[in-house]
mmCIF file of C-alpha atoms and ligand atoms in Angstrom:
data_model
loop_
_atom_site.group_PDB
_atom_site.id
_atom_site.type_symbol
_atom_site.label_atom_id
_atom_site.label_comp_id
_atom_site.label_asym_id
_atom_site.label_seq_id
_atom_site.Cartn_x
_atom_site.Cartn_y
_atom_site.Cartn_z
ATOM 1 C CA UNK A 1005 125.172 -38.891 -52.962
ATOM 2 C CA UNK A 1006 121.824 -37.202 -53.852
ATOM 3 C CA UNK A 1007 122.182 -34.655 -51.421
ATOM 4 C CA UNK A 1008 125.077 -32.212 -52.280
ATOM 5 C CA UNK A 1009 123.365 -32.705 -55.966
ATOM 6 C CA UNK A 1010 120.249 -31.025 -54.498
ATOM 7 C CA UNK A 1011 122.448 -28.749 -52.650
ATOM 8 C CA UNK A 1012 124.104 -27.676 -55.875
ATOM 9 C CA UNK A 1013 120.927 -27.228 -57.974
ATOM 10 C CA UNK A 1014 119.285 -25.591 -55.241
ATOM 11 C CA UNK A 1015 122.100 -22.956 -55.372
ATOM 12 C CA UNK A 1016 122.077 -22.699 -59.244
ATOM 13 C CA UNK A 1017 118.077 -22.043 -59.247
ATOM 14 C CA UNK A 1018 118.572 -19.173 -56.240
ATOM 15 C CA UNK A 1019 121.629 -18.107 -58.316
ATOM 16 C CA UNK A 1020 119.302 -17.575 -61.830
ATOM 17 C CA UNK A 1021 116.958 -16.566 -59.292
ATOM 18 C CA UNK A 1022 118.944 -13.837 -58.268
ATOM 19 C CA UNK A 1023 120.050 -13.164 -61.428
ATOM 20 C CA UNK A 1024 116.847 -13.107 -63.291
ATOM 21 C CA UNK A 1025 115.693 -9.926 -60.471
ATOM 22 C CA UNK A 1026 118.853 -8.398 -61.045
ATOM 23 C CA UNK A 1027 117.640 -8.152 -64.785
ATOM 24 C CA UNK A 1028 114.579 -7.395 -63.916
ATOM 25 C CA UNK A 1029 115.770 -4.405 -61.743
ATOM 26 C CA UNK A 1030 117.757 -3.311 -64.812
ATOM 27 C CA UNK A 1031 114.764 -3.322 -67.398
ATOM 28 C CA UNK A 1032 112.990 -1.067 -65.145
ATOM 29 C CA UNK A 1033 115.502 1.206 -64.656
ATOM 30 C CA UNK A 1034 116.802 1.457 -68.252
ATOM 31 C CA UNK A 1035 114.939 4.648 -68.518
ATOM 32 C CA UNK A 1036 114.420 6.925 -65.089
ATOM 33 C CA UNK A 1037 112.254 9.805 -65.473
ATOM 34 C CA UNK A 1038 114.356 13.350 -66.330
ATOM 35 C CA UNK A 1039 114.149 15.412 -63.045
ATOM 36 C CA UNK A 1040 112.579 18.637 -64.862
ATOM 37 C CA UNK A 1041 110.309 16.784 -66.587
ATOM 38 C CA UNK A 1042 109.442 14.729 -63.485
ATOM 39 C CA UNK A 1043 108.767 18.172 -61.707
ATOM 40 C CA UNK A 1044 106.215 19.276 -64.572
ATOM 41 C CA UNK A 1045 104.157 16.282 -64.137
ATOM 42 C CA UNK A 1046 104.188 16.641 -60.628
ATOM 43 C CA UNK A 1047 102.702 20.280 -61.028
ATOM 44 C CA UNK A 1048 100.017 18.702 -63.609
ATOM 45 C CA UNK A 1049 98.847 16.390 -61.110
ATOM 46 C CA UNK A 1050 98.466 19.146 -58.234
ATOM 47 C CA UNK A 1051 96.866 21.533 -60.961
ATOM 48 C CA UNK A 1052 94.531 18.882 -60.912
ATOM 49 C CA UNK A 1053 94.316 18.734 -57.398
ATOM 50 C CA UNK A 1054 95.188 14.924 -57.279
ATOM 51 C CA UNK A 1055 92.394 13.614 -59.159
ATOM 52 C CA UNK A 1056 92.247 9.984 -58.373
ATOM 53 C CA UNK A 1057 93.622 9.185 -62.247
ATOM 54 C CA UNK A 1058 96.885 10.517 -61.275
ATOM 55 C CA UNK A 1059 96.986 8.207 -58.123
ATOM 56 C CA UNK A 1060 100.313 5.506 -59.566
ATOM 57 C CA UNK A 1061 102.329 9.590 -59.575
ATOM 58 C CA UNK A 1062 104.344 9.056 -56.629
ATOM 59 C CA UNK A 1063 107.358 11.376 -56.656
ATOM 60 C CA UNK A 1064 109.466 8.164 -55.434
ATOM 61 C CA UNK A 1065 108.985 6.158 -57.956
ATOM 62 C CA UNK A 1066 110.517 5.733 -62.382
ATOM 63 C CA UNK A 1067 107.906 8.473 -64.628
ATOM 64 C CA UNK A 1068 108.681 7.108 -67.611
ATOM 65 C CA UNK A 1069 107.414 3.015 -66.183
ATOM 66 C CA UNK A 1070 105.327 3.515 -63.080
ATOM 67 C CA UNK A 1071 103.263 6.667 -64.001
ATOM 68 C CA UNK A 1072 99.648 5.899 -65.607
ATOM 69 C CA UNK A 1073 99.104 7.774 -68.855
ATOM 70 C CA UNK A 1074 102.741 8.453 -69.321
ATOM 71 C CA UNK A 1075 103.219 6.631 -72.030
ATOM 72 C CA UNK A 1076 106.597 6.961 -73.766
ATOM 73 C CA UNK A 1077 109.516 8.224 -72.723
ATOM 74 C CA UNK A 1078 112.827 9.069 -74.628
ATOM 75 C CA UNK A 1079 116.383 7.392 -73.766
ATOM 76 C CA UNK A 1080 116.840 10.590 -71.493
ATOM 77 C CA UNK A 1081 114.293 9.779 -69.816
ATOM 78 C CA UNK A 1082 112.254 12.941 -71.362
ATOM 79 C CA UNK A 1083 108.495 12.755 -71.629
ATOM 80 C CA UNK A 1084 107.632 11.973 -75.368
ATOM 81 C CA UNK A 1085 103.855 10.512 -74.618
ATOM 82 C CA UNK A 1086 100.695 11.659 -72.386
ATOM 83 C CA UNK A 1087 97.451 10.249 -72.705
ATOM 84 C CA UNK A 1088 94.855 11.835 -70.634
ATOM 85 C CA UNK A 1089 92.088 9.992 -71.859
ATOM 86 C CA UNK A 1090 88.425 10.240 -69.664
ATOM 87 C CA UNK A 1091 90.823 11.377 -66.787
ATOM 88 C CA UNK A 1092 87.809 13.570 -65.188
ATOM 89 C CA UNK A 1093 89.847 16.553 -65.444
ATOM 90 C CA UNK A 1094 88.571 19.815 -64.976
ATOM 91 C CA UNK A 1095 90.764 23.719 -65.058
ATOM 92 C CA UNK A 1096 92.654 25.011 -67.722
ATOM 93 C CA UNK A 1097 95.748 23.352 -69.354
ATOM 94 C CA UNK A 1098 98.019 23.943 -66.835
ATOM 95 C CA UNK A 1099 101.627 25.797 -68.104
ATOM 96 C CA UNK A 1100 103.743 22.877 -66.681
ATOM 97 C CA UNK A 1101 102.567 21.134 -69.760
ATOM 98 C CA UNK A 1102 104.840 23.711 -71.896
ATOM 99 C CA UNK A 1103 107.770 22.433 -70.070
ATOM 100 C CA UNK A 1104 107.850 18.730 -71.271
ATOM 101 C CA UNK A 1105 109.973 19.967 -73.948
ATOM 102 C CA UNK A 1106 110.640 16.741 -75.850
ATOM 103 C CA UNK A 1107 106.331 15.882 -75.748
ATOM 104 C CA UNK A 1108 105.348 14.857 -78.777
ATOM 105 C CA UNK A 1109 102.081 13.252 -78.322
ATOM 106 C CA UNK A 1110 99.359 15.000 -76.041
ATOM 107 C CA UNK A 1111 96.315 13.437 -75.580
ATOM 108 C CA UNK A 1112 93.975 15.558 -73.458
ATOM 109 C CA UNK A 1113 90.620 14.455 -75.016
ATOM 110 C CA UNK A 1114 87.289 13.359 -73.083
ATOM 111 C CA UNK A 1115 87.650 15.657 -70.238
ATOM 112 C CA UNK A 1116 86.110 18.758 -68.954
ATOM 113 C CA UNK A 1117 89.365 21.047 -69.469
ATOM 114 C CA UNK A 1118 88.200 24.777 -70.168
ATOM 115 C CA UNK A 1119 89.800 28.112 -70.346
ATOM 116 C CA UNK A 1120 91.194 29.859 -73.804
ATOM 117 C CA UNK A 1121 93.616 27.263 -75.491
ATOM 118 C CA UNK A 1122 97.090 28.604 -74.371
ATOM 119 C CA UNK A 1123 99.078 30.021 -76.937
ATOM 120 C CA UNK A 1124 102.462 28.404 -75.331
ATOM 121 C CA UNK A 1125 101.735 25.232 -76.772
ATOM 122 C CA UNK A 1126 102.894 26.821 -80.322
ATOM 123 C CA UNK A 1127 106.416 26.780 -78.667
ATOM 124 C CA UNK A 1128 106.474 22.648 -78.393
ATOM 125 C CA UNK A 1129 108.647 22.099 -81.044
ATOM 126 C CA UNK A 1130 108.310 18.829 -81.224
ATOM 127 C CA UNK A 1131 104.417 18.016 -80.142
ATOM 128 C CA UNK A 1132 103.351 16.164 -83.506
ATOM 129 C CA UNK A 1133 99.880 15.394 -82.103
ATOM 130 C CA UNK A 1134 97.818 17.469 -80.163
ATOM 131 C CA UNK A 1135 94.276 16.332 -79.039
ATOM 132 C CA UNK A 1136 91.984 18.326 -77.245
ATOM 133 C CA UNK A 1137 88.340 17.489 -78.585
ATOM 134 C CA UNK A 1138 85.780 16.887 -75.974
ATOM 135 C CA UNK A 1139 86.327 19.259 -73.573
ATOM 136 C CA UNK A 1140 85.047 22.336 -72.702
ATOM 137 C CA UNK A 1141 87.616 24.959 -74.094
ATOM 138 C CA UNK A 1142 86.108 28.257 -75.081
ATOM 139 C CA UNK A 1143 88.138 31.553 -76.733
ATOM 140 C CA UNK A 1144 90.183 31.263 -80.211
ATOM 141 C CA UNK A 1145 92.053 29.065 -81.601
ATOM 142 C CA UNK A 1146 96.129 30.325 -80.913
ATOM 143 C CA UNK A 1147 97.703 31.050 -84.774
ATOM 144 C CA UNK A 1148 100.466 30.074 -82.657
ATOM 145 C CA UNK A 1149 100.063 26.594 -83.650
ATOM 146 C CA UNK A 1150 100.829 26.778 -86.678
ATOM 147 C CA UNK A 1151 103.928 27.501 -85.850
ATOM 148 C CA UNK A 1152 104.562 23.876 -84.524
ATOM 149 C CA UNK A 1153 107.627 22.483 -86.830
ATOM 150 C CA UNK A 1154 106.475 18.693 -86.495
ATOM 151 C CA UNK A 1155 102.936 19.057 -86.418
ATOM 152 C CA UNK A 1156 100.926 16.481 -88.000
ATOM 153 C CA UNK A 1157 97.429 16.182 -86.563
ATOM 154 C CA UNK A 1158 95.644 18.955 -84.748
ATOM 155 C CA UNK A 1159 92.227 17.726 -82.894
ATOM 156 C CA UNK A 1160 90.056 20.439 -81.177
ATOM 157 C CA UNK A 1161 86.487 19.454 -81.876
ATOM 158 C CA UNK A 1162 83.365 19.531 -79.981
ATOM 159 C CA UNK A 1163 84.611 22.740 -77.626
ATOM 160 C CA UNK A 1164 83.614 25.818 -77.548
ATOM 161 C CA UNK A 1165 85.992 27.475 -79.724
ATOM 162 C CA UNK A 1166 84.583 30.849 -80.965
ATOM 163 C CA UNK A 1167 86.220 33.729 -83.247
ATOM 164 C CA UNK A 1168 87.713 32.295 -87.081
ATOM 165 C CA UNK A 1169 90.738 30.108 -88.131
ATOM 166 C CA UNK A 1170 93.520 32.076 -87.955
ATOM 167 C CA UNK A 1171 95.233 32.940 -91.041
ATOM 168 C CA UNK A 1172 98.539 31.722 -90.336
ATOM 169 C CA UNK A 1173 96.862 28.222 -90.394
ATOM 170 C CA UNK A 1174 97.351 28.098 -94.359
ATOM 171 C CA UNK A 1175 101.070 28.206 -93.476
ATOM 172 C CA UNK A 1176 101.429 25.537 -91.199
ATOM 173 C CA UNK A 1177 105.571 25.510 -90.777
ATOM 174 C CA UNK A 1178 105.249 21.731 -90.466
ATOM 175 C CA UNK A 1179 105.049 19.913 -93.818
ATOM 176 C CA UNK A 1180 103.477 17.393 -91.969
ATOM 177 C CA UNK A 1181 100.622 18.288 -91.396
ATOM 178 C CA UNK A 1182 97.703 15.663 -92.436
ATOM 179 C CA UNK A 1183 94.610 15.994 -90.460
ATOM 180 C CA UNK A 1184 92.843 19.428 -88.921
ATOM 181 C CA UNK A 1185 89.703 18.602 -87.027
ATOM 182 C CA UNK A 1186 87.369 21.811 -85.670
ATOM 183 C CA UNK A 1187 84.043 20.273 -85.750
ATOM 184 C CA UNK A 1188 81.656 21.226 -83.282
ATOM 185 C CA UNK A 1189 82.515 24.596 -81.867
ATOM 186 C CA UNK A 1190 81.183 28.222 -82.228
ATOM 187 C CA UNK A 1191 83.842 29.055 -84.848
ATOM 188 C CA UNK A 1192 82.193 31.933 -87.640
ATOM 189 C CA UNK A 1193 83.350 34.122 -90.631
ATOM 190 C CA UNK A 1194 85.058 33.018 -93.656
ATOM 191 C CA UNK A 1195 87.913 30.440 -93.569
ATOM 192 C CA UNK A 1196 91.303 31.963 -94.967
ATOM 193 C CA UNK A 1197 92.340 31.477 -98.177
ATOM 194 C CA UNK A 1198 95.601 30.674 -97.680
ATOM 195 C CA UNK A 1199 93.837 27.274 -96.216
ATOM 196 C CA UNK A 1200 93.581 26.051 -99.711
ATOM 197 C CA UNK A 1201 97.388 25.614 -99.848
ATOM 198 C CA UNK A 1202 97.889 23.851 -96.861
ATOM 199 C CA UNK A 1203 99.226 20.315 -97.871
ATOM 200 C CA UNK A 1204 96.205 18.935 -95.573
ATOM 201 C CA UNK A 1205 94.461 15.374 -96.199
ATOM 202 C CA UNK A 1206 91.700 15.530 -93.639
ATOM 203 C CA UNK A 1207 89.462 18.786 -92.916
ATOM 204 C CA UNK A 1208 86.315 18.696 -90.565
ATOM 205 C CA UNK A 1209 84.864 22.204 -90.024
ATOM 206 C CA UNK A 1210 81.393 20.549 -89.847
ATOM 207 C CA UNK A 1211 79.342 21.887 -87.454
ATOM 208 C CA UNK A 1212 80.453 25.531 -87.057
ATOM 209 C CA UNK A 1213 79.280 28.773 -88.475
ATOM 210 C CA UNK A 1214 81.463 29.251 -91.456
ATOM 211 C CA UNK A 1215 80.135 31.505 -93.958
ATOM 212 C CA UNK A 1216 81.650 32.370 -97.617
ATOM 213 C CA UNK A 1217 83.272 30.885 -99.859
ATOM 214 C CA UNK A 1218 84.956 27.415 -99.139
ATOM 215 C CA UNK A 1219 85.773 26.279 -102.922
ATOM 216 C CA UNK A 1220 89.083 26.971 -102.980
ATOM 217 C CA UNK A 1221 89.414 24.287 -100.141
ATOM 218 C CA UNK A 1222 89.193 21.975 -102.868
ATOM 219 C CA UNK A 1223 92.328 21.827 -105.007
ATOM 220 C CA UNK A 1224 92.279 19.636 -107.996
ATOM 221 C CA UNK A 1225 96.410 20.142 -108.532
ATOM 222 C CA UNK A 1226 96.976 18.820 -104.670
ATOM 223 C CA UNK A 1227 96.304 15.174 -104.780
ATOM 224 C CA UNK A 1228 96.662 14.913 -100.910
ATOM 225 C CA UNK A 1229 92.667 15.782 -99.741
ATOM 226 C CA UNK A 1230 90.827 12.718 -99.403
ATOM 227 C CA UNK A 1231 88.359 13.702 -96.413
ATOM 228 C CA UNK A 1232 86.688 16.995 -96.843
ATOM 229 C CA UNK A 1233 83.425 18.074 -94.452
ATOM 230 C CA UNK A 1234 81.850 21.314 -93.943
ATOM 231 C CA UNK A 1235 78.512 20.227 -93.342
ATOM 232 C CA UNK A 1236 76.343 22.111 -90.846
ATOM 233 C CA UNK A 1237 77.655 25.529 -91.489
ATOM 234 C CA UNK A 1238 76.398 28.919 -93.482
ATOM 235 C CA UNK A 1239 78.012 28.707 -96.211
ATOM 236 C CA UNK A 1240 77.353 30.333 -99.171
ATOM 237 C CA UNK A 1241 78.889 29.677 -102.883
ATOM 238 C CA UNK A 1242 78.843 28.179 -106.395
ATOM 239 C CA UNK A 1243 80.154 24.282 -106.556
ATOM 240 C CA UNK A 1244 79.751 24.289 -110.256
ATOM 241 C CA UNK A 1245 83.093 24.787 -110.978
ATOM 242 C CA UNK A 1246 85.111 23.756 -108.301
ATOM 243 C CA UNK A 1247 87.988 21.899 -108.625
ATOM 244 C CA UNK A 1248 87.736 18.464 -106.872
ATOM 245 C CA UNK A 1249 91.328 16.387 -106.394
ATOM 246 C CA UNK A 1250 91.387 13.081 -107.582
ATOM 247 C CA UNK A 1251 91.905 11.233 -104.059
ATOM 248 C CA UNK A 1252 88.709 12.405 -102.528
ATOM 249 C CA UNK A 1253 87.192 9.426 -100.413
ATOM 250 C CA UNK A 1254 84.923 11.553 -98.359
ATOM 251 C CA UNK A 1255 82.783 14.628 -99.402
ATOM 252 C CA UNK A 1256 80.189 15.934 -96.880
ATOM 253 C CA UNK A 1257 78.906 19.635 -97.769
ATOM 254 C CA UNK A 1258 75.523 18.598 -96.435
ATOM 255 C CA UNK A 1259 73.204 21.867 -94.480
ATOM 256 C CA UNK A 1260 74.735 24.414 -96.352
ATOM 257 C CA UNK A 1261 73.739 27.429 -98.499
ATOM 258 C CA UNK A 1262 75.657 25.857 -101.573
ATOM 259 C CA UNK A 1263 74.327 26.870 -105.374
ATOM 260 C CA UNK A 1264 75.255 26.059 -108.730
ATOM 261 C CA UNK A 1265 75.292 22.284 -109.765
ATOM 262 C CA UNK A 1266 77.263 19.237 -108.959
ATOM 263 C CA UNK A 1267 80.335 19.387 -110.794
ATOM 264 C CA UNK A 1268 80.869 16.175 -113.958
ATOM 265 C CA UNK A 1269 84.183 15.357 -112.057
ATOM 266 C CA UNK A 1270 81.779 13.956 -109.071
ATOM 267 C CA UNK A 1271 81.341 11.107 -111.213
ATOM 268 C CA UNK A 1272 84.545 9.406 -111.626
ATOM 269 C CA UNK A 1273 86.243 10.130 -108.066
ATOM 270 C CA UNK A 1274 86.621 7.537 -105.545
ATOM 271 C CA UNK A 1275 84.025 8.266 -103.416
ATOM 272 C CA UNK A 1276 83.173 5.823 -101.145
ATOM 273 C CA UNK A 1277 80.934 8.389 -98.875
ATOM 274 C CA UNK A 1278 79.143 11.715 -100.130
ATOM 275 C CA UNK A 1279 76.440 14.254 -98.584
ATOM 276 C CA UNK A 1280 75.577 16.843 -100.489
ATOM 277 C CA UNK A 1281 72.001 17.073 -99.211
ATOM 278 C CA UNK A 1282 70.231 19.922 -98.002
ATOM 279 C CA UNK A 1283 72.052 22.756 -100.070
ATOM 280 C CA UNK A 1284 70.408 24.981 -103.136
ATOM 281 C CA UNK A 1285 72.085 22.312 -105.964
ATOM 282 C CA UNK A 1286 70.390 22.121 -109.402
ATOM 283 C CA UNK A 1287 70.595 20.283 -112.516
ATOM 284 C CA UNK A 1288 71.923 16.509 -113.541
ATOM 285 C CA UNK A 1289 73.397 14.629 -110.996
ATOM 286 C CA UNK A 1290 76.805 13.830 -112.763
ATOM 287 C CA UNK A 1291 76.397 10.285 -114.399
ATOM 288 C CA UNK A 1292 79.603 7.988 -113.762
ATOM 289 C CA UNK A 1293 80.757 4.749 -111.786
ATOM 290 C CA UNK A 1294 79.799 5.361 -108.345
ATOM 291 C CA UNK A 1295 77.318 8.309 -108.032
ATOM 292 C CA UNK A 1296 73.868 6.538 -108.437
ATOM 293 C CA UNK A 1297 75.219 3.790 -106.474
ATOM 294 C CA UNK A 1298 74.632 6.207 -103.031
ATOM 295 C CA UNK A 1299 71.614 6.713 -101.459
ATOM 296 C CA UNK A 1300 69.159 9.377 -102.625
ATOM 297 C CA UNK A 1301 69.137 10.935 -99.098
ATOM 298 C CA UNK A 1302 72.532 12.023 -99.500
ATOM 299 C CA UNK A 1303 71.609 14.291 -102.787
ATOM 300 C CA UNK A 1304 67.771 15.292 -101.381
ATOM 301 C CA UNK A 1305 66.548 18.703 -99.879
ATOM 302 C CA UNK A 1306 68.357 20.869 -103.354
ATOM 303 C CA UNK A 1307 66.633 23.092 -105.081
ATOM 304 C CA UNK A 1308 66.376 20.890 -108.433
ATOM 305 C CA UNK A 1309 69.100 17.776 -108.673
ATOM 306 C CA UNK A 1310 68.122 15.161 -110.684
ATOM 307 C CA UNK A 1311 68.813 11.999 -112.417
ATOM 308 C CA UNK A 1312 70.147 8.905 -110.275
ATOM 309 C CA UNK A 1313 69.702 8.213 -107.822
ATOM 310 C CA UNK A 1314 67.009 11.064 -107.484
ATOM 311 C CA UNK A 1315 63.742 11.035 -109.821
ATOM 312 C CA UNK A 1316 64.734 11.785 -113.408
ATOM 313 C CA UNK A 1317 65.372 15.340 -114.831
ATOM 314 C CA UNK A 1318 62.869 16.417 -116.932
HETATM 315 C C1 LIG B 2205 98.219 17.355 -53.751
HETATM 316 O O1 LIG B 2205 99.318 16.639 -53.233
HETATM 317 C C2 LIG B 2205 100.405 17.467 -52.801
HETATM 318 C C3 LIG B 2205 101.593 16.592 -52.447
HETATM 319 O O2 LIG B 2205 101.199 15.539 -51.664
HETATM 320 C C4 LIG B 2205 99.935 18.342 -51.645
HETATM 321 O O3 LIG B 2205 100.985 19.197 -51.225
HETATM 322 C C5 LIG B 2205 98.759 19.174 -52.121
HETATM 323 O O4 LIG B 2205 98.228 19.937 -51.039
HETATM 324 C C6 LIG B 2205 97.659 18.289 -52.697
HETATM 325 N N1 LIG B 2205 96.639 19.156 -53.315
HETATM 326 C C7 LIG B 2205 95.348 18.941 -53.165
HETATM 327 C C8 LIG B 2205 94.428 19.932 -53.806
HETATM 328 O O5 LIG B 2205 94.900 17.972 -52.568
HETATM 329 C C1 LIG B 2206 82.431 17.255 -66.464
HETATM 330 O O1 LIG B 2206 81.809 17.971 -65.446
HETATM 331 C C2 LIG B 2206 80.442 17.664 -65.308
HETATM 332 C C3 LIG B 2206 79.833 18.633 -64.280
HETATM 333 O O2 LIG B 2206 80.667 18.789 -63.193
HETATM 334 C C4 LIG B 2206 80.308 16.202 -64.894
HETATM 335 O O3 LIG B 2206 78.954 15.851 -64.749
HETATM 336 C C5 LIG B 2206 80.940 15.331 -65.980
HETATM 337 O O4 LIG B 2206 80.921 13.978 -65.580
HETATM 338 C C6 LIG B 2206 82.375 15.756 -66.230
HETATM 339 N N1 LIG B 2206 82.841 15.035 -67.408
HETATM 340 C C7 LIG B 2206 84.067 14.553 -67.519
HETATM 341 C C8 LIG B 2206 84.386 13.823 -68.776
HETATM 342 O O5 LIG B 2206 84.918 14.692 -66.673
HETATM 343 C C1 LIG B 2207 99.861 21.110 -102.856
HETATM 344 O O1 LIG B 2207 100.646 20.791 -101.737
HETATM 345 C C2 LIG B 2207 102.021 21.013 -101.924
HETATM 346 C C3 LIG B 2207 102.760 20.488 -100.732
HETATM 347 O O2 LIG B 2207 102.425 21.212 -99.571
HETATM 348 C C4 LIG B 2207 102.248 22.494 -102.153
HETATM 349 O O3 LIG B 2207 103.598 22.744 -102.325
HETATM 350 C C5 LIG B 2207 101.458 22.940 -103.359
HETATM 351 O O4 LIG B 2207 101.559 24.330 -103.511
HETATM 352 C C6 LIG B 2207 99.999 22.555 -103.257
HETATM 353 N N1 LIG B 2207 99.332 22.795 -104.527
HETATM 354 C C7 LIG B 2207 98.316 23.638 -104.666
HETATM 355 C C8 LIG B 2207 97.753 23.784 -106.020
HETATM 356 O O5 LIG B 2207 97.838 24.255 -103.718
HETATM 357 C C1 LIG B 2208 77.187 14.737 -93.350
HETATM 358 O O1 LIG B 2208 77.071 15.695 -92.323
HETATM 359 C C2 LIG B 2208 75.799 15.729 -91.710
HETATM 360 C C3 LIG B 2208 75.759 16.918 -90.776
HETATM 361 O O2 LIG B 2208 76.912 17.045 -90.033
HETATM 362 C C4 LIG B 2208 75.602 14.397 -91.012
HETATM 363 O O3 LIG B 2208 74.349 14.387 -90.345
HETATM 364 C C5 LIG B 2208 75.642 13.288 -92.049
HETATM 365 O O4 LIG B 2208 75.520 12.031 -91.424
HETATM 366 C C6 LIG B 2208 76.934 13.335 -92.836
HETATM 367 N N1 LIG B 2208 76.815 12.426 -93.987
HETATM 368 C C7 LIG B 2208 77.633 11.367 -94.175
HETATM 369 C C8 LIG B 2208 77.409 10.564 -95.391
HETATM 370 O O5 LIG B 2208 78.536 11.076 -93.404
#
């Protein structure tokens, strides 16, 4: 009597069995790769000439699940997600990368990609994140990009990026945009004006060779800023006066030609990091909550600061 019992659960387990790879064959076809977009990543990888990274992109098999560094996909199957991360690749951004037309992260950092940034990549309507620092990109930056409707974060530091921001970049189309990173390049002359307006929260020119005036970069009426450097450049102006917003978290000016003195707002911000050092500063280091809480490091190499944390002013 035991037997056509085992018979019977034997054929229920191969049945779930069955049932459980038929699933499993449905997950990973829920999304299959869109043909066109399929095609562009195929011409990335032989751009690349097949660099080992791209080794899982076999033409037979699902983009959107198989494919290393493809990492989102839409529920058509169009490419939302690339991360290129330390992928050893070397050659300009190919044009293929234009026609993922639903990309909306790009992740190209860490790699040895070179060439003038194309200016196609201002058509990607709906790329919201665009990193390209760490690579070896030379030429200027495309105004073009500011032209991106969804753009929120724009990363293209430590290149070789020479000539000056473009002056469309203080109208960014995108009301989202939060965070514009250009540190270490060979970017020179006076940033636009029409910078201050931009609705940005995080700036890092540091490292460049800026000259001018940068004050109106800091608007006291737009509460957004809260991360502001422009160490390490030439510029050249009078921070008396300027007019520092009220959610500033991080202020690095540091290895500049800056002049006046620190101004009495300084004091009741909520810093929690500031450099200020090596400028041409003078007079009383604003008293207040926080200020003489910092090292004196980050206030040394002025002309004449003083007070705390520095020696007292005279
Ligand atoms: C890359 O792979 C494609 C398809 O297999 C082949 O046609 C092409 O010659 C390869 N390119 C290089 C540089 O190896
Ligand atoms: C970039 O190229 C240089 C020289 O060919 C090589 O030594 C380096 O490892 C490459 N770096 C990356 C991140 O691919
Ligand atoms: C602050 O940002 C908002 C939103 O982008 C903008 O409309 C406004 O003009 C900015 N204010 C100043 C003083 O720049
Ligand atoms: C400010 O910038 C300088 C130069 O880029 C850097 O060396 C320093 O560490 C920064 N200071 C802080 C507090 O981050």
């Amino acid at each position: 009597m035991q037997a056509p019992a085992l018979k019977c659960s034997l054929l229920f387990f191969s049945y779930t069995f069955l049932l459980f790879l038929s699933s499993l064959n449905l997950a990973s076809s829920a999304i299959v790769c869109n043909p066109s977009d399929k095609k562009a990543l195929l011409d990335i990888k032989y751009h690349f000439h097949n660099v080992s990274a791209f080794k899982t992109w076999d033409s037979k098999t699902d983009c959107c699940n198989d494919w290393s560094g493809v990492l989102g996909c839409d529920k058509h199957g169009h490419v939302t997600t690339l991360d290129f991360t330390s992928y050893n690749l070397a050659g300009p951004i190919p044009s293929s990368l234009g026609k993922l037309r639903k990309l909306k992260t790009a992740i190209l950092h860490t790699n040895n990609l070179s060439g003038h940034i194309p200016s196609f990549l201002g058509l990607m309507r709906n790329l919201e994140f665009l990193y390209l620092y760490d690579n070896k990109l030379t030429g200027p930056i495309p105004s073009s990009l500011s032209q991106l409707p969804k753009i929120s974060a724009i990363n293209l530091g430590s290149n070789q990026l020479t000539g000056s921001i473009p002056e469309s970049f203080g109208s960014f189309i995108s009301p989202l945009i939060t965070s514009l990173s250009l540190y270490s390049n060979k970017l020179s002359g006076p940033v636009p004006k029409s910078l201050g307006k931009a609705n940005i929260q995080l700036l890092d020119l540091n490292d460049n060779k800026f000259t001018g005036d940068a004050s109106f970069l800091f608007s006291k009426d737009n509460t957004s800023l809260f991360s502001i450097d422009i160490s390490n450049n030439l510029f050249h102006f009078d921070f008396s006066n300027v007019d520092l917003p009220q959610s500033l978290e991080y202020l690095n000016i540091s290895h500049n030609k800056i002049y006046g003195s620190l101004p009495k707002r300084l004091g009741q911000l909520p810093l929690k990091k500031i450099d200020v050092s090596f400028n041409q500063l003078c007079g009383k280091i604003p008293t207040g909550r926080r200020l003489k809480q910092f090292s004196p490091v980050f206030f040394s190499h002025n002309k004449c600061l003083c007070g705390p944390p520095l020696a007292p002013c005279h």
